[in-house]
Short mmCIF file of C-alpha atoms in Angstrom, two decimals:
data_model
loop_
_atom_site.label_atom_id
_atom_site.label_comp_id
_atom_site.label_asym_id
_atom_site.label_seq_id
_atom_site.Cartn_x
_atom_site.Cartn_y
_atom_site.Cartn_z
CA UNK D 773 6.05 -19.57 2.68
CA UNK D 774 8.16 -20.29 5.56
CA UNK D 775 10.96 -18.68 4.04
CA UNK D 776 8.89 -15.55 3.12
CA UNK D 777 7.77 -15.32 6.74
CA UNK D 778 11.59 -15.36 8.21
CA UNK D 779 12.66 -12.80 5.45
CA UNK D 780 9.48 -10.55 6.66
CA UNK D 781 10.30 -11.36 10.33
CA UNK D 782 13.90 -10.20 9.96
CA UNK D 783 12.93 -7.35 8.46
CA UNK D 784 10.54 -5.91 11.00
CA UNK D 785 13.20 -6.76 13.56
CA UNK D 786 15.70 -4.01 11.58
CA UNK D 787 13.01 -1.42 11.34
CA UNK D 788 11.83 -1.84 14.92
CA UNK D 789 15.10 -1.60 15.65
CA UNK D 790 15.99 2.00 13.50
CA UNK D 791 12.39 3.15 14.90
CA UNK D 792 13.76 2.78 18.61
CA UNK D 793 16.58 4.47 17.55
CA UNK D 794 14.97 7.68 16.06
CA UNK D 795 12.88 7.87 18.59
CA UNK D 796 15.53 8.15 21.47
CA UNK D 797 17.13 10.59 19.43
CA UNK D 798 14.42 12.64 19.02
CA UNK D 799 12.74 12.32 22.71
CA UNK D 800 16.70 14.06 23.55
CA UNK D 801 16.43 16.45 21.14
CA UNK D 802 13.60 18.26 23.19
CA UNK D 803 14.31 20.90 25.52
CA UNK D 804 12.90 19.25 28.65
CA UNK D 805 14.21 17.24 31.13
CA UNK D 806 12.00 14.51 32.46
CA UNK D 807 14.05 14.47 35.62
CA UNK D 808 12.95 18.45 36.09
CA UNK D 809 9.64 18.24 35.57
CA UNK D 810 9.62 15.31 37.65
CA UNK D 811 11.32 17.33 40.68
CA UNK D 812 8.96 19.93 40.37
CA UNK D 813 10.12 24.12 40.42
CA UNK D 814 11.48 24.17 43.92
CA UNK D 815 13.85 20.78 43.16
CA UNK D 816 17.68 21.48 44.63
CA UNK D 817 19.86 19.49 42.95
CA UNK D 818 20.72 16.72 45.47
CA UNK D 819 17.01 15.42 44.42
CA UNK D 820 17.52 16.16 41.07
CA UNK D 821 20.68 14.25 40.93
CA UNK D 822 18.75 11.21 42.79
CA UNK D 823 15.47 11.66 40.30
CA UNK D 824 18.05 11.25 37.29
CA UNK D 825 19.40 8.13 38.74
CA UNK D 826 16.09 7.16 39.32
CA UNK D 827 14.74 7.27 35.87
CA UNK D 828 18.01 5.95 34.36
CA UNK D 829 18.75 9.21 32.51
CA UNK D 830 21.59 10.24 34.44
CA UNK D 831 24.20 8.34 31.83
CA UNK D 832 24.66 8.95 28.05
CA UNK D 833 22.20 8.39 25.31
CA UNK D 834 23.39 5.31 23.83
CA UNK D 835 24.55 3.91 27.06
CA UNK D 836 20.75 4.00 28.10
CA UNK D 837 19.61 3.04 24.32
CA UNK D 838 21.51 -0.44 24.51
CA UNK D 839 20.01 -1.44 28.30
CA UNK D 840 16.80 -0.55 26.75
CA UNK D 841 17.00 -2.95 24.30
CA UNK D 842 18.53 -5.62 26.73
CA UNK D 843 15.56 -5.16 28.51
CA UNK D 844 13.31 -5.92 26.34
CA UNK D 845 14.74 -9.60 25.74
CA UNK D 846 16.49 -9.82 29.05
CA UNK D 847 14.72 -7.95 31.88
CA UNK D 848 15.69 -5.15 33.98
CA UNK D 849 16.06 -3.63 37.61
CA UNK D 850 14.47 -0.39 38.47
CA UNK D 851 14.21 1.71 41.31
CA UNK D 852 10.44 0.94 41.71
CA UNK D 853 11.38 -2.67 41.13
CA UNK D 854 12.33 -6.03 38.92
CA UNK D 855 11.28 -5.81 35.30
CA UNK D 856 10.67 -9.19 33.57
CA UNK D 857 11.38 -9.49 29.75
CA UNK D 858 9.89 -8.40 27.97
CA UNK D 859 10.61 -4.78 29.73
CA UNK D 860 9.47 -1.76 27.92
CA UNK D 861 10.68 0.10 31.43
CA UNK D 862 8.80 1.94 33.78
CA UNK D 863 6.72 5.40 32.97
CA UNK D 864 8.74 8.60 34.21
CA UNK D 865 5.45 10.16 35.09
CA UNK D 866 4.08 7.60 37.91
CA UNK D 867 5.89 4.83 37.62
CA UNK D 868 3.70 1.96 36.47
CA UNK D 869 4.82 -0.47 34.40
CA UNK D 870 4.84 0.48 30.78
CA UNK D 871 3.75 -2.54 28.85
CA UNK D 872 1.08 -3.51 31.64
CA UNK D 873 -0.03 0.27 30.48
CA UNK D 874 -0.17 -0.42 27.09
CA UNK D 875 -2.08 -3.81 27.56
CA UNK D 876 -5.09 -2.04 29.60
CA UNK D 877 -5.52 0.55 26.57
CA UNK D 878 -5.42 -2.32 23.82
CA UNK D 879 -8.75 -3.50 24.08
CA UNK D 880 -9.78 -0.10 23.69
CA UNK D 881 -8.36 0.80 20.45
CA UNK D 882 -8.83 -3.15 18.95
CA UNK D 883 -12.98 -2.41 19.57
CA UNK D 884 -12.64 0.91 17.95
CA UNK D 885 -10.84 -0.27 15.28
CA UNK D 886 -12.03 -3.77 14.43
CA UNK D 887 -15.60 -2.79 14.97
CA UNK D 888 -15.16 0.61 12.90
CA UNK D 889 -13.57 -1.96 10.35
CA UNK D 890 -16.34 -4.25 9.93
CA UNK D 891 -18.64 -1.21 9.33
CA UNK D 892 -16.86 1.00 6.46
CA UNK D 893 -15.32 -1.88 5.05
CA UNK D 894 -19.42 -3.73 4.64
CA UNK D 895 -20.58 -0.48 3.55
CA UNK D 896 -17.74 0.88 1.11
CA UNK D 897 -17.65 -2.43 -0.58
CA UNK D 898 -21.79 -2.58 -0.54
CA UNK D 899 -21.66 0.86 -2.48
CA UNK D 900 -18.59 0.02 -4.73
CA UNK D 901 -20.41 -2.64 -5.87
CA UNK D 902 -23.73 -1.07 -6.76
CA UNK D 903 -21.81 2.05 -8.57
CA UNK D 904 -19.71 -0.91 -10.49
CA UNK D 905 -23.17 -2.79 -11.66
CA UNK D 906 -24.49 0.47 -12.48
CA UNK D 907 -21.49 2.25 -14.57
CA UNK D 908 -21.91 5.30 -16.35
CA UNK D 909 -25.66 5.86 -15.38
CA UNK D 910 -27.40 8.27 -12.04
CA UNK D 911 -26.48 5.59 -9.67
CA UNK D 912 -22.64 5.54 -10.51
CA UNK D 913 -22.46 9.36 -10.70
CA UNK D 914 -24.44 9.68 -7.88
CA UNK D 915 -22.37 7.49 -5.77
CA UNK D 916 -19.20 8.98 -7.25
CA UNK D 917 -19.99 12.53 -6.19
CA UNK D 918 -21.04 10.84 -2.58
CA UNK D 919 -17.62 9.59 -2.22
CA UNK D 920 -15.57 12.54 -3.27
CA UNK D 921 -17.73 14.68 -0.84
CA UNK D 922 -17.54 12.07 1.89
CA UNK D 923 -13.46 11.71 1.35
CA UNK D 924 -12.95 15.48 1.93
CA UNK D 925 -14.11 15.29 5.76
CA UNK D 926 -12.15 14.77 8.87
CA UNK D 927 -12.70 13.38 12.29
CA UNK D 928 -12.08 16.27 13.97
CA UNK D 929 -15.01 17.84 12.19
CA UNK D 930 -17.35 15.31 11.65
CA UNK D 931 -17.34 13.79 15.11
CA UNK D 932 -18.28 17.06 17.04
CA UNK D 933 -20.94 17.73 14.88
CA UNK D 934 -22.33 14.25 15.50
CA UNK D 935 -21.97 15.27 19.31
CA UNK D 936 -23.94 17.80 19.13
CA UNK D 937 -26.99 17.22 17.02
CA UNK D 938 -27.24 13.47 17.64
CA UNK D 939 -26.32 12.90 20.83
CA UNK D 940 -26.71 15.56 22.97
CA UNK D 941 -29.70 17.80 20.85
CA UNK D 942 -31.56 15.35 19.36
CA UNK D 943 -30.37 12.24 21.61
CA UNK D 944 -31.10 9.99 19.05
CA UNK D 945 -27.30 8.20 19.71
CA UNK D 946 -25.62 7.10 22.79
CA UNK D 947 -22.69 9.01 24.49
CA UNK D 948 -19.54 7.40 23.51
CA UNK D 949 -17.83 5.60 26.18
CA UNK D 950 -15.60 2.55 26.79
CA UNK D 951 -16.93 -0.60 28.63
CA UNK D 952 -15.26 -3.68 28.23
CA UNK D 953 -16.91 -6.31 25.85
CA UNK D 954 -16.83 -8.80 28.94
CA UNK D 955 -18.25 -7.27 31.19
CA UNK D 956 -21.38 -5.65 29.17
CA UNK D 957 -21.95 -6.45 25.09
CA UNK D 958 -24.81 -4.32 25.40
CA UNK D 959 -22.79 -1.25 26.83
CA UNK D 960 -19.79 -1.80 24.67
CA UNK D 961 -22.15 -1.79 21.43
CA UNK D 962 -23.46 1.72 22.65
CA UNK D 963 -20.80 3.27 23.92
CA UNK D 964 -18.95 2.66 20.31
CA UNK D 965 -21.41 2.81 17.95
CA UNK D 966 -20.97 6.88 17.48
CA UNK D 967 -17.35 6.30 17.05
CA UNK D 968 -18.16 3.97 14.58
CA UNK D 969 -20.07 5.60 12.21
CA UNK D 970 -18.11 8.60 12.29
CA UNK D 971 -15.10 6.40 10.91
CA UNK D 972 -17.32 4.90 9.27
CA UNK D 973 -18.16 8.02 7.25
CA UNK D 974 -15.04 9.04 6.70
CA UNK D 975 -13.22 5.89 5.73
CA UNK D 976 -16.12 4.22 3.47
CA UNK D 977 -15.56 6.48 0.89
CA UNK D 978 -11.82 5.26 -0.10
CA UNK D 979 -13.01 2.16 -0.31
CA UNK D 980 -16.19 2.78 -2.85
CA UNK D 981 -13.67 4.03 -5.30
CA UNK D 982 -11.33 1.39 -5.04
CA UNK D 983 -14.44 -1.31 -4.81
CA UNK D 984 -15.51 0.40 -8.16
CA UNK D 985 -12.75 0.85 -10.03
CA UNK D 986 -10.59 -2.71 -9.98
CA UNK D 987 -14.52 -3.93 -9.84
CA UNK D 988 -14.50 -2.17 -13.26
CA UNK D 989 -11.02 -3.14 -14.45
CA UNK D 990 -11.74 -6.56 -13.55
CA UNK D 991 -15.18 -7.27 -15.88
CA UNK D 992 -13.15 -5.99 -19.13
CA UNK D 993 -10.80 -8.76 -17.69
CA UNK D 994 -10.00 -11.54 -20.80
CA UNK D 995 -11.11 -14.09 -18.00
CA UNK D 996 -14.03 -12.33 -17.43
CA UNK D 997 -15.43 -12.30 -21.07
CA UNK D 998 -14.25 -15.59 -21.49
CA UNK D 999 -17.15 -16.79 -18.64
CA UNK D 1000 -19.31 -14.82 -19.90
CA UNK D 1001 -18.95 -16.63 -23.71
CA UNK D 1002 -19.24 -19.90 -21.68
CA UNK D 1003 -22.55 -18.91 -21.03
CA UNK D 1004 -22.17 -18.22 -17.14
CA UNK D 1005 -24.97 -15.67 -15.60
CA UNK D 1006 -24.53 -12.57 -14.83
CA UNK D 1007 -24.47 -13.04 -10.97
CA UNK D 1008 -21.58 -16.17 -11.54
CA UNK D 1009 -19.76 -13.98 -13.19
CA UNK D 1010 -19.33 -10.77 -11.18
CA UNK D 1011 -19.18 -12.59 -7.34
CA UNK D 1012 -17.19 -15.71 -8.48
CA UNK D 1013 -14.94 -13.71 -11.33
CA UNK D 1014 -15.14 -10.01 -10.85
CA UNK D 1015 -15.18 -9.68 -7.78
CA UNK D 1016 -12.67 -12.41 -5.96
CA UNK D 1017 -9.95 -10.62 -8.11
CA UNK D 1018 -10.89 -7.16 -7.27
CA UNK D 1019 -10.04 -7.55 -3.44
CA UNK D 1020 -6.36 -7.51 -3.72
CA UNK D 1021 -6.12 -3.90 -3.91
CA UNK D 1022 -8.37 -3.60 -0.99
CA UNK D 1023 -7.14 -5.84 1.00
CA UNK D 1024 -3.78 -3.64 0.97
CA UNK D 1025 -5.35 -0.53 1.76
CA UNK D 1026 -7.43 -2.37 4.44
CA UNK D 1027 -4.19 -3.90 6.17
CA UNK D 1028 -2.69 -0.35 6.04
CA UNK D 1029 -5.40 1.27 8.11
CA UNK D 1030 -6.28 -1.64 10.46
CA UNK D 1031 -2.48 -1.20 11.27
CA UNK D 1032 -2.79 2.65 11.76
CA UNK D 1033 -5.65 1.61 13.63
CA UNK D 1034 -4.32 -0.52 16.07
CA UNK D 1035 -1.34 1.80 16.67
CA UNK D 1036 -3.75 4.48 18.01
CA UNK D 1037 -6.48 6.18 16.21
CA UNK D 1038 -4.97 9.46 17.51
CA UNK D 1039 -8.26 11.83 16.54
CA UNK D 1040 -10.82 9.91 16.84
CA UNK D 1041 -9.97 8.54 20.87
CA UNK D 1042 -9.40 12.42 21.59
CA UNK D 1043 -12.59 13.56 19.90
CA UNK D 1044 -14.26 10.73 21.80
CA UNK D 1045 -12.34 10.88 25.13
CA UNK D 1046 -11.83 7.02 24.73
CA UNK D 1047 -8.51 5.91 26.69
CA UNK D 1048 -7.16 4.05 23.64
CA UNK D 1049 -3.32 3.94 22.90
CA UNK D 1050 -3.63 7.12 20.46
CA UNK D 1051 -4.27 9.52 23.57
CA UNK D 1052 -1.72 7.63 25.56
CA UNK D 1053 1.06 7.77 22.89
CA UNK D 1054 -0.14 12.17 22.85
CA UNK D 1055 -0.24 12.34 26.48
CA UNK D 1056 3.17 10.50 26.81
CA UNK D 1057 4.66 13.18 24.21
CA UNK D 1058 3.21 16.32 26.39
CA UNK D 1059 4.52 14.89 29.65
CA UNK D 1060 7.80 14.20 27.89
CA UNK D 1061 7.48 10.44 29.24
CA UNK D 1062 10.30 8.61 26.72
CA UNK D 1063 9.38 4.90 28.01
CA UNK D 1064 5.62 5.08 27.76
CA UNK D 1065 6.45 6.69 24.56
CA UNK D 1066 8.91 3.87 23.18
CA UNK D 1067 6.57 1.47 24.23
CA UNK D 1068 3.59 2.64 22.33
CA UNK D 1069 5.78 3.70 19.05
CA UNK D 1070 7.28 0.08 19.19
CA UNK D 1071 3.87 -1.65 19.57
CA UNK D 1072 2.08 0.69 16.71
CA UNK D 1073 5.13 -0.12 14.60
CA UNK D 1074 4.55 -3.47 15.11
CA UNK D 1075 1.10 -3.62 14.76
CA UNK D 1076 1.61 -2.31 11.42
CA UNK D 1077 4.62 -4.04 10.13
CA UNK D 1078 2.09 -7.49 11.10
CA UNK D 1079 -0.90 -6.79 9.07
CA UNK D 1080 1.48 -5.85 6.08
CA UNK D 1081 2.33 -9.47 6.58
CA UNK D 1082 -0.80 -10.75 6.57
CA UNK D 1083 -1.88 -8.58 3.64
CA UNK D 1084 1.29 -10.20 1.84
CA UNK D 1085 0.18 -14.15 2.49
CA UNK D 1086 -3.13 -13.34 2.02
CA UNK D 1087 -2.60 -12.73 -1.35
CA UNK D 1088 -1.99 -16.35 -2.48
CA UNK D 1089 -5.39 -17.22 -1.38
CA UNK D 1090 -7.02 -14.68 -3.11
CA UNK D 1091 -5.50 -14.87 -6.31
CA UNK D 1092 -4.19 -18.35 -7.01
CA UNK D 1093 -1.73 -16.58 -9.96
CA UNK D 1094 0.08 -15.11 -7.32
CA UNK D 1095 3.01 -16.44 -5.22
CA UNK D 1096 5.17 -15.89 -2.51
CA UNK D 1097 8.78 -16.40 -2.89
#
């Protein structure tokens, strides 16, 4: 395991790495200068010489790339002052410290996606299971044609359309908002519960067709039969047999979009005007803001290169046959 974990560790290191990379190269590719836009229309260029020092853009691209990365293990001095390790710089925008930015929109985007989590993961295995017990008759069809329906739609869609009937119409659901779970459960609850269900909708219905079908693979399993010969009920068999080795593929697709998650629901924050990391990562695009933007790409990356991890040494306790090497 340990061994597994450093080969895994090393690797995320190289791809953070290349994803730094790219996205320096690309962030200079665009046809804006940050210093510029910074010095506003009427900028001569004594202050646009000083605003380029300022931001640290003023010497070549790889020049900058490598005291990036120095920073981040080492620390850095700014213009607007000392950066501790580790440094993910300062925003060209307004200044302020880019991972102390990032921190304040975490908790955001971990309640919108660990709560949205907990409710299309309950309910897309709840239904997978039913259409499984029920295969081949109405209920399986039924369910089937539910899912395929439910897969076509997108946030974008579904969540104004939600705005508008239930919430402000009918007013049968609270206005989504952001309050922090400290400060009021109560408030946090409503303010995300729209958000929620609207992921909720869309994501539940990958995971009743995946819940069905290895559900269904597994019960023609040789195992399977061979506990039901023994005699086992019907219940033992599908939770204790079935089911345990059905999870495998979910749990992949689950550590996929909880890492997605985590790196900014992009969509659903903007559809919701939630301040998560997904609207921060777009606005730091717009305003051509390269260290906000580094800092959010590196921490999505990461976010998603860790559950992958976690996906991988879960595994082993699911399924006992399988083992990391």
């Amino acid at each position: 395991m340990i061994r597994f974990l450093l080969r895994r560790v090393l690797g995320a290191t190289v791809i953070l790495l290349v994803i730094s990379a790219v996205t320096f190269l690309l962030f200079y590719s665009i046809p804006r200068d940050p210093a510029r836009l910074a010095c506003g229309k009427t900028c001569d260029p004594e202050s646009l010489a000083m605003i380029r020092a300022s931001l640290g853009v003023d010497r070549p691209v790889p020049v900058q790339f490598w005291e990036y990365l120095v920073g981040i293990f080492a620390g850095r001095d700014f213009a607007a002052g000392p950066c501790p390790a580790p440094c993910l710089g300062y925003s060209f925008r307004d200044q302020s410290p880019v991972l102390e930015t990032i921190l304040d929109r975490v908790p955001t985007t971990a309640s919108l996606a660990l709560g949205g989590a907990v409710v299309f993961l309950t309910v897309g295995l709840a239904l997978g299971m039913i259409a499984a017990r029920n295969q081949g008759n109405v209920v399986d069809k039924g369910l089937s044609s539910l899912s395929l329906v439910m897969s076509s739609m997108q946030i974008y869609l579904v969540g104004p359309l939600v705005l508008a009937v239930f919430v402000y119409h009918l007013q049968l659901l609270p206005s989504p908002r952001y309050v922090a779970l400290t400060e009021d459960p109560v408030g946090w609850f409503k303010g995300l519960l729209v958000p929620w269900l609207v992921m909720s909708i869309i994501f539940t219905a990958a995971y009743t067709r995946m819940a069905r079908s290895t559900l269904v693979e597994q019960l023609r399993e040789d195992h399977v039969r061979t506990a039901r010969a023994k005699g086992m009920s019907g219940r033992t068999v599908f939770f204790r047999h079935a089911w345990r080795g059905s999870l495998i593929p979910i749990v992949t697709i689950l550590g996929v979009d909880l890492g997605s998650l985590f790196g900014g629901a992009m969509v659903t924050e903007f559809t919701f005007a939630l301040p998560g990391l997904g609207r921060l990562a777009v606005n730091s695009v717009t305003q051509t803001d390269l260290p906000m933007l580094m800092g959010v790409m590196l921490f999505a990356a990461a976010m998603i290169i860790a559950f992958n991890i976690v996906v991988d040494a879960v595994y082993a306790w699911i399924d006992p046959r399988i083992r990391l090497s």
